[in-house]
């Protein structure tokens, strides 16, 4: 793990926020449907994206691992921790009831599923036992947005026994058939895509039917993302996969969208003609602004034999795969790790560079940037404290030049780095205050003995950490059970 200095120690830890016991629901005037449609994560229609963060290991109603999701609402001043909600299966209107190890919040995504002008929150309950599916069949449900925030919900789908429908990395949304309605894409049997076509009624039903896209191999989908890779105006879906538990067999695939739904997948191949080594997670965005969305893959797990012939594998890496009229072009892939010019730190095994990746414009120059977590990063003698790195997007693609790093030892960041905090285990980008710069949120599920915490950084034109622009919150603010909650495990994307 990296021992190069990534920041200096904060003189004194800053208190997170004062304790409260009752979550407060955000209130906002209704917004025009066209405004909310552009903001997938604006639950109350006030024009500001909101933050949904998961604690799927949390104890709810005395049930360990039942899980909850916290919502902090955006405002003109960024995230406002006084307007928030905590939602679980013990919340009125949310389907189900809290049970041990249900993992409510195992995956999160957002979209306006009922086309009422408010973003809705889709929640995976990856270890839910259902009457229809059996043990750990998994459940996907929606919580409806509205002028007062999220309220009420409906079941969208259940899986089969041990399917784990709605498990981590297995949810995304997009209009994959070009009919103007958002479709929900999840995974059944760990490798077949299951597409629930929208729009959806308030009871969770849809008249548009489903599509099952089968995989002829015994693959394992590790993560999903949606975007227009070939520039035809219809959403495509990309995934990172591997063969069973063999991490040496990682790959990147994508399913082109079309009027009939998703087509069979294409495997991304490198300049040697062989399939490109993938990773564990990915996101999609037009980094070089050429009109085609690009695939950005995080490959955080190193130490396998494939590292020997895989570029920049040591300590984890980011791969930029440009899109084009013919789809994702792996022959032009670019690889970055902590040994790449301009990237802070140095590549050492176990850093976890690439653990999570998100794409959005942090600097306001018109090119989406990439943020990634390094939860295994050592800071001096502090093992596994964690870090987050922001990589710049340019007309030439992704670059290490001008990269920035954020840790709990960075000036103006509340708290201080501690062993096994895992700061950067999950990351998120959204312009909460509407200034044209994507703001960063980072989760540290290991903070305070696995209670977990979340940091929000209001971006500035030259830095991701603006003076007096950082907020941190945890279970004390939310009024939730801290023990083993691991708040900050994941965000809604």
Short mmCIF file of N, CA and C in Angstrom, two decimals, residues 197-304:
data_model
loop_
_atom_site.label_atom_id
_atom_site.label_comp_id
_atom_site.label_asym_id
_atom_site.label_seq_id
_atom_site.Cartn_x
_atom_site.Cartn_y
_atom_site.Cartn_z
N UNK A 197 -39.63 -3.35 -18.33
CA UNK A 197 -39.89 -2.19 -19.17
C UNK A 197 -40.89 -1.23 -18.52
N UNK A 198 -40.56 0.07 -18.56
CA UNK A 198 -41.44 1.09 -18.03
C UNK A 198 -42.35 1.65 -19.09
N UNK A 199 -43.25 2.57 -18.71
CA UNK A 199 -43.39 3.18 -17.38
C UNK A 199 -44.13 2.26 -16.41
N UNK A 200 -44.02 2.62 -15.11
CA UNK A 200 -44.61 1.81 -14.05
C UNK A 200 -45.77 2.54 -13.39
N UNK A 201 -46.76 1.78 -12.98
CA UNK A 201 -47.86 2.31 -12.20
C UNK A 201 -47.46 2.39 -10.74
N UNK A 202 -48.26 3.06 -9.93
CA UNK A 202 -47.90 3.26 -8.53
C UNK A 202 -47.95 1.97 -7.72
N UNK A 203 -48.56 0.93 -8.27
CA UNK A 203 -48.54 -0.36 -7.58
C UNK A 203 -47.33 -1.21 -7.99
N UNK A 204 -46.45 -0.63 -8.81
CA UNK A 204 -45.24 -1.33 -9.24
C UNK A 204 -45.40 -2.14 -10.51
N UNK A 205 -46.60 -2.18 -11.07
CA UNK A 205 -46.83 -2.97 -12.27
C UNK A 205 -46.51 -2.17 -13.53
N UNK A 206 -46.37 -2.88 -14.63
CA UNK A 206 -46.14 -2.25 -15.92
C UNK A 206 -46.83 -3.07 -17.00
N UNK A 207 -47.39 -2.38 -17.97
CA UNK A 207 -48.03 -3.06 -19.10
C UNK A 207 -47.04 -3.34 -20.22
N UNK A 208 -45.79 -2.91 -20.06
CA UNK A 208 -44.81 -3.02 -21.15
C UNK A 208 -44.06 -4.34 -21.17
N UNK A 209 -44.24 -5.17 -20.15
CA UNK A 209 -43.63 -6.49 -20.15
C UNK A 209 -42.17 -6.52 -19.73
N UNK A 210 -41.54 -7.67 -19.85
CA UNK A 210 -40.16 -7.89 -19.46
C UNK A 210 -39.37 -8.49 -20.62
N UNK A 211 -38.06 -8.38 -20.51
CA UNK A 211 -37.15 -9.05 -21.44
C UNK A 211 -36.08 -9.77 -20.64
N UNK A 212 -35.83 -11.02 -20.98
CA UNK A 212 -34.72 -11.78 -20.40
C UNK A 212 -33.65 -11.93 -21.47
N UNK A 213 -32.45 -11.44 -21.18
CA UNK A 213 -31.33 -11.55 -22.12
C UNK A 213 -30.39 -12.60 -21.54
N UNK A 214 -30.35 -13.75 -22.17
CA UNK A 214 -29.64 -14.89 -21.62
C UNK A 214 -28.16 -14.91 -22.03
N UNK A 215 -27.35 -15.43 -21.12
CA UNK A 215 -25.92 -15.60 -21.34
C UNK A 215 -25.64 -17.09 -21.47
N UNK A 216 -24.99 -17.48 -22.57
CA UNK A 216 -24.76 -18.91 -22.78
C UNK A 216 -23.65 -19.48 -21.90
N UNK A 217 -22.92 -18.59 -21.21
CA UNK A 217 -21.83 -19.04 -20.35
C UNK A 217 -22.21 -18.89 -18.88
N UNK A 218 -21.47 -19.54 -18.01
CA UNK A 218 -21.70 -19.46 -16.57
C UNK A 218 -20.96 -18.25 -16.01
N UNK A 219 -21.42 -17.08 -16.43
CA UNK A 219 -20.76 -15.84 -16.05
C UNK A 219 -21.30 -15.34 -14.71
N UNK A 220 -20.65 -14.30 -14.17
CA UNK A 220 -21.12 -13.62 -12.98
C UNK A 220 -21.06 -12.13 -13.24
N UNK A 221 -22.22 -11.47 -13.25
CA UNK A 221 -22.24 -10.02 -13.41
C UNK A 221 -21.80 -9.39 -12.10
N UNK A 222 -20.79 -8.54 -12.17
CA UNK A 222 -20.27 -7.87 -10.99
C UNK A 222 -20.81 -6.45 -10.83
N UNK A 223 -21.07 -5.78 -11.96
CA UNK A 223 -21.60 -4.42 -11.89
C UNK A 223 -22.25 -4.08 -13.23
N UNK A 224 -23.23 -3.18 -13.18
CA UNK A 224 -23.96 -2.72 -14.36
C UNK A 224 -23.92 -1.20 -14.44
N UNK A 225 -23.95 -0.67 -15.67
CA UNK A 225 -24.10 0.76 -15.89
C UNK A 225 -24.78 0.96 -17.23
N UNK A 226 -25.43 2.12 -17.38
CA UNK A 226 -26.18 2.39 -18.60
C UNK A 226 -25.73 3.71 -19.22
N UNK A 227 -25.71 3.76 -20.57
CA UNK A 227 -25.35 4.95 -21.31
C UNK A 227 -25.42 4.67 -22.80
N UNK A 228 -25.21 5.70 -23.61
CA UNK A 228 -25.30 5.55 -25.06
C UNK A 228 -23.90 5.40 -25.64
N UNK A 229 -23.41 4.18 -25.72
CA UNK A 229 -22.03 3.92 -26.12
C UNK A 229 -21.83 4.12 -27.62
N UNK A 230 -22.84 3.78 -28.43
CA UNK A 230 -22.68 3.88 -29.88
C UNK A 230 -23.34 5.12 -30.49
N UNK A 231 -23.89 5.99 -29.65
CA UNK A 231 -24.39 7.27 -30.10
C UNK A 231 -25.64 7.23 -30.96
N UNK A 232 -26.45 6.16 -30.84
CA UNK A 232 -27.65 6.06 -31.66
C UNK A 232 -28.89 6.62 -30.98
N UNK A 233 -28.73 7.19 -29.79
CA UNK A 233 -29.84 7.79 -29.08
C UNK A 233 -30.64 6.85 -28.21
N UNK A 234 -30.25 5.58 -28.17
CA UNK A 234 -30.92 4.59 -27.33
C UNK A 234 -29.91 4.04 -26.32
N UNK A 235 -30.35 3.88 -25.08
CA UNK A 235 -29.46 3.49 -24.00
C UNK A 235 -28.94 2.06 -24.19
N UNK A 236 -27.64 1.90 -23.98
CA UNK A 236 -26.98 0.60 -23.94
C UNK A 236 -26.66 0.26 -22.49
N UNK A 237 -26.38 -0.99 -22.21
CA UNK A 237 -26.01 -1.44 -20.88
C UNK A 237 -24.66 -2.14 -20.94
N UNK A 238 -23.77 -1.79 -20.02
CA UNK A 238 -22.45 -2.43 -19.94
C UNK A 238 -22.30 -3.11 -18.59
N UNK A 239 -21.41 -4.10 -18.55
CA UNK A 239 -21.19 -4.84 -17.31
C UNK A 239 -19.74 -5.28 -17.21
N UNK A 240 -19.30 -5.44 -16.00
CA UNK A 240 -18.09 -6.19 -15.72
C UNK A 240 -18.53 -7.59 -15.28
N UNK A 241 -17.83 -8.61 -15.78
CA UNK A 241 -18.18 -10.00 -15.47
C UNK A 241 -16.92 -10.80 -15.19
N UNK A 242 -17.12 -11.95 -14.59
CA UNK A 242 -16.05 -12.94 -14.54
C UNK A 242 -16.65 -14.34 -14.64
N UNK A 243 -15.79 -15.33 -14.82
CA UNK A 243 -16.24 -16.72 -14.90
C UNK A 243 -16.26 -17.31 -13.50
N UNK A 244 -17.44 -17.46 -12.93
CA UNK A 244 -17.53 -17.99 -11.58
C UNK A 244 -16.76 -17.13 -10.61
N UNK A 245 -15.90 -17.75 -9.82
CA UNK A 245 -15.09 -17.01 -8.85
C UNK A 245 -13.67 -16.77 -9.36
N UNK A 246 -13.43 -16.96 -10.65
CA UNK A 246 -12.10 -16.83 -11.21
C UNK A 246 -11.84 -15.38 -11.60
N UNK A 247 -11.14 -14.65 -10.76
CA UNK A 247 -10.90 -13.24 -11.04
C UNK A 247 -9.91 -13.05 -12.18
N UNK A 248 -9.19 -14.09 -12.57
CA UNK A 248 -8.33 -13.97 -13.74
C UNK A 248 -9.14 -13.97 -15.03
N UNK A 249 -10.44 -14.21 -14.95
CA UNK A 249 -11.28 -14.28 -16.14
C UNK A 249 -12.20 -13.08 -16.25
N UNK A 250 -11.80 -11.94 -15.69
CA UNK A 250 -12.63 -10.75 -15.75
C UNK A 250 -12.72 -10.20 -17.18
N UNK A 251 -13.86 -9.63 -17.51
CA UNK A 251 -14.05 -9.06 -18.84
C UNK A 251 -15.07 -7.93 -18.78
N UNK A 252 -15.16 -7.18 -19.88
CA UNK A 252 -16.11 -6.10 -20.03
C UNK A 252 -17.01 -6.44 -21.22
N UNK A 253 -18.32 -6.36 -21.02
CA UNK A 253 -19.28 -6.64 -22.09
C UNK A 253 -20.32 -5.52 -22.13
N UNK A 254 -21.01 -5.42 -23.28
CA UNK A 254 -22.12 -4.47 -23.34
C UNK A 254 -23.20 -5.01 -24.27
N UNK A 255 -24.45 -4.62 -23.96
CA UNK A 255 -25.63 -5.00 -24.71
C UNK A 255 -26.18 -3.75 -25.39
N UNK A 256 -26.12 -3.63 -26.72
CA UNK A 256 -26.69 -2.44 -27.38
C UNK A 256 -28.21 -2.39 -27.22
N UNK A 257 -28.72 -1.19 -26.96
CA UNK A 257 -30.16 -1.01 -26.91
C UNK A 257 -30.73 -0.83 -28.31
N UNK A 258 -32.03 -1.06 -28.46
CA UNK A 258 -32.70 -0.91 -29.76
C UNK A 258 -34.20 -0.94 -29.57
N UNK A 259 -34.93 -0.75 -30.64
CA UNK A 259 -36.39 -0.68 -30.54
C UNK A 259 -37.01 -1.95 -29.99
N UNK A 260 -36.32 -3.07 -30.11
CA UNK A 260 -36.82 -4.33 -29.57
C UNK A 260 -36.20 -4.65 -28.20
N UNK A 261 -35.46 -3.69 -27.64
CA UNK A 261 -34.80 -3.93 -26.35
C UNK A 261 -33.33 -4.21 -26.55
N UNK A 262 -32.74 -4.89 -25.60
CA UNK A 262 -31.30 -5.16 -25.63
C UNK A 262 -30.96 -6.30 -26.58
N UNK A 263 -29.88 -6.12 -27.35
CA UNK A 263 -29.36 -7.17 -28.21
C UNK A 263 -28.36 -8.02 -27.43
N UNK A 264 -27.99 -9.20 -27.95
CA UNK A 264 -26.97 -10.02 -27.28
C UNK A 264 -25.68 -9.23 -27.06
N UNK A 265 -24.95 -9.61 -26.03
CA UNK A 265 -23.80 -8.79 -25.63
C UNK A 265 -22.62 -8.93 -26.59
N UNK A 266 -21.80 -7.88 -26.56
CA UNK A 266 -20.53 -7.86 -27.26
C UNK A 266 -19.41 -7.79 -26.23
N UNK A 267 -18.38 -8.58 -26.42
CA UNK A 267 -17.23 -8.55 -25.52
C UNK A 267 -16.22 -7.52 -26.02
N UNK A 268 -15.75 -6.65 -25.13
CA UNK A 268 -14.75 -5.64 -25.50
C UNK A 268 -13.39 -6.32 -25.63
N UNK A 269 -12.75 -6.11 -26.77
CA UNK A 269 -11.44 -6.72 -27.03
C UNK A 269 -10.37 -5.65 -27.14
N UNK A 270 -9.17 -6.02 -26.73
CA UNK A 270 -8.05 -5.10 -26.76
C UNK A 270 -7.34 -5.11 -28.10
N UNK A 271 -6.21 -4.38 -28.17
CA UNK A 271 -5.50 -4.27 -29.44
C UNK A 271 -4.80 -5.56 -29.83
N UNK A 272 -4.73 -6.54 -28.92
CA UNK A 272 -4.16 -7.83 -29.27
C UNK A 272 -5.21 -8.82 -29.78
N UNK A 273 -6.46 -8.37 -29.85
CA UNK A 273 -7.52 -9.22 -30.34
C UNK A 273 -8.19 -10.06 -29.28
N UNK A 274 -7.59 -10.12 -28.09
CA UNK A 274 -8.16 -10.89 -27.00
C UNK A 274 -9.06 -9.99 -26.14
N UNK A 275 -9.92 -10.63 -25.36
CA UNK A 275 -10.83 -9.84 -24.55
C UNK A 275 -10.06 -9.00 -23.53
N UNK A 276 -10.52 -7.80 -23.36
CA UNK A 276 -9.89 -6.86 -22.45
C UNK A 276 -10.12 -7.31 -21.01
N UNK A 277 -9.08 -7.30 -20.20
CA UNK A 277 -9.23 -7.63 -18.79
C UNK A 277 -10.08 -6.56 -18.11
N UNK A 278 -11.16 -6.98 -17.48
CA UNK A 278 -12.07 -6.03 -16.87
C UNK A 278 -11.75 -5.72 -15.43
N UNK A 279 -12.79 -5.63 -14.60
CA UNK A 279 -12.63 -5.29 -13.20
C UNK A 279 -13.88 -5.63 -12.44
N UNK A 280 -14.10 -4.94 -11.34
CA UNK A 280 -15.22 -5.26 -10.47
C UNK A 280 -16.36 -4.25 -10.57
N UNK A 281 -16.10 -3.07 -11.12
CA UNK A 281 -17.16 -2.06 -11.19
C UNK A 281 -16.92 -1.14 -12.38
N UNK A 282 -17.94 -0.39 -12.75
CA UNK A 282 -17.81 0.51 -13.90
C UNK A 282 -18.85 1.62 -13.85
N UNK A 283 -18.61 2.64 -14.66
CA UNK A 283 -19.58 3.70 -14.91
C UNK A 283 -19.42 4.13 -16.36
N UNK A 284 -20.35 4.93 -16.85
CA UNK A 284 -20.38 5.33 -18.25
C UNK A 284 -20.57 6.83 -18.34
N UNK A 285 -19.82 7.48 -19.25
CA UNK A 285 -19.96 8.91 -19.50
C UNK A 285 -19.07 9.32 -20.65
N UNK A 286 -19.39 10.44 -21.27
CA UNK A 286 -18.65 10.90 -22.45
C UNK A 286 -17.46 11.75 -22.02
N UNK A 287 -16.38 11.10 -21.64
CA UNK A 287 -15.20 11.78 -21.09
C UNK A 287 -14.61 12.77 -22.10
N UNK A 288 -14.45 12.36 -23.35
CA UNK A 288 -13.78 13.20 -24.35
C UNK A 288 -14.73 14.08 -25.14
N UNK A 289 -16.03 14.03 -24.82
CA UNK A 289 -17.07 14.87 -25.43
C UNK A 289 -17.09 14.73 -26.95
N UNK A 290 -17.01 13.50 -27.45
CA UNK A 290 -17.08 13.27 -28.89
C UNK A 290 -18.47 12.80 -29.33
N UNK A 291 -19.44 12.77 -28.38
CA UNK A 291 -20.78 12.36 -28.70
C UNK A 291 -21.08 10.90 -28.43
N UNK A 292 -20.08 10.17 -27.97
CA UNK A 292 -20.25 8.76 -27.64
C UNK A 292 -19.85 8.53 -26.19
N UNK A 293 -20.72 7.87 -25.44
CA UNK A 293 -20.37 7.58 -24.05
C UNK A 293 -19.25 6.54 -23.98
N UNK A 294 -18.37 6.73 -23.00
CA UNK A 294 -17.23 5.85 -22.78
C UNK A 294 -17.48 4.97 -21.56
N UNK A 295 -16.82 3.84 -21.50
CA UNK A 295 -16.90 2.95 -20.35
C UNK A 295 -15.66 3.16 -19.49
N UNK A 296 -15.86 3.37 -18.20
CA UNK A 296 -14.76 3.50 -17.24
C UNK A 296 -14.85 2.35 -16.26
N UNK A 297 -13.80 1.55 -16.18
CA UNK A 297 -13.79 0.32 -15.38
C UNK A 297 -12.80 0.44 -14.24
N UNK A 298 -13.23 0.07 -13.04
CA UNK A 298 -12.34 -0.02 -11.90
C UNK A 298 -11.95 -1.47 -11.65
N UNK A 299 -10.65 -1.72 -11.59
CA UNK A 299 -10.11 -3.06 -11.33
C UNK A 299 -9.29 -2.99 -10.05
N UNK A 300 -9.97 -3.13 -8.93
CA UNK A 300 -9.33 -2.90 -7.63
C UNK A 300 -8.63 -4.13 -7.08
N UNK A 301 -9.06 -5.32 -7.49
CA UNK A 301 -8.52 -6.56 -6.94
C UNK A 301 -7.28 -6.96 -7.72
N UNK A 302 -6.13 -6.96 -7.07
CA UNK A 302 -4.90 -7.39 -7.72
C UNK A 302 -4.33 -8.61 -6.99
N UNK A 303 -3.21 -9.09 -7.49
CA UNK A 303 -2.56 -10.24 -6.85
C UNK A 303 -2.84 -11.57 -7.52
N UNK A 304 -3.44 -11.56 -8.72
CA UNK A 304 -3.71 -12.78 -9.47
C UNK A 304 -2.70 -12.93 -10.60
#
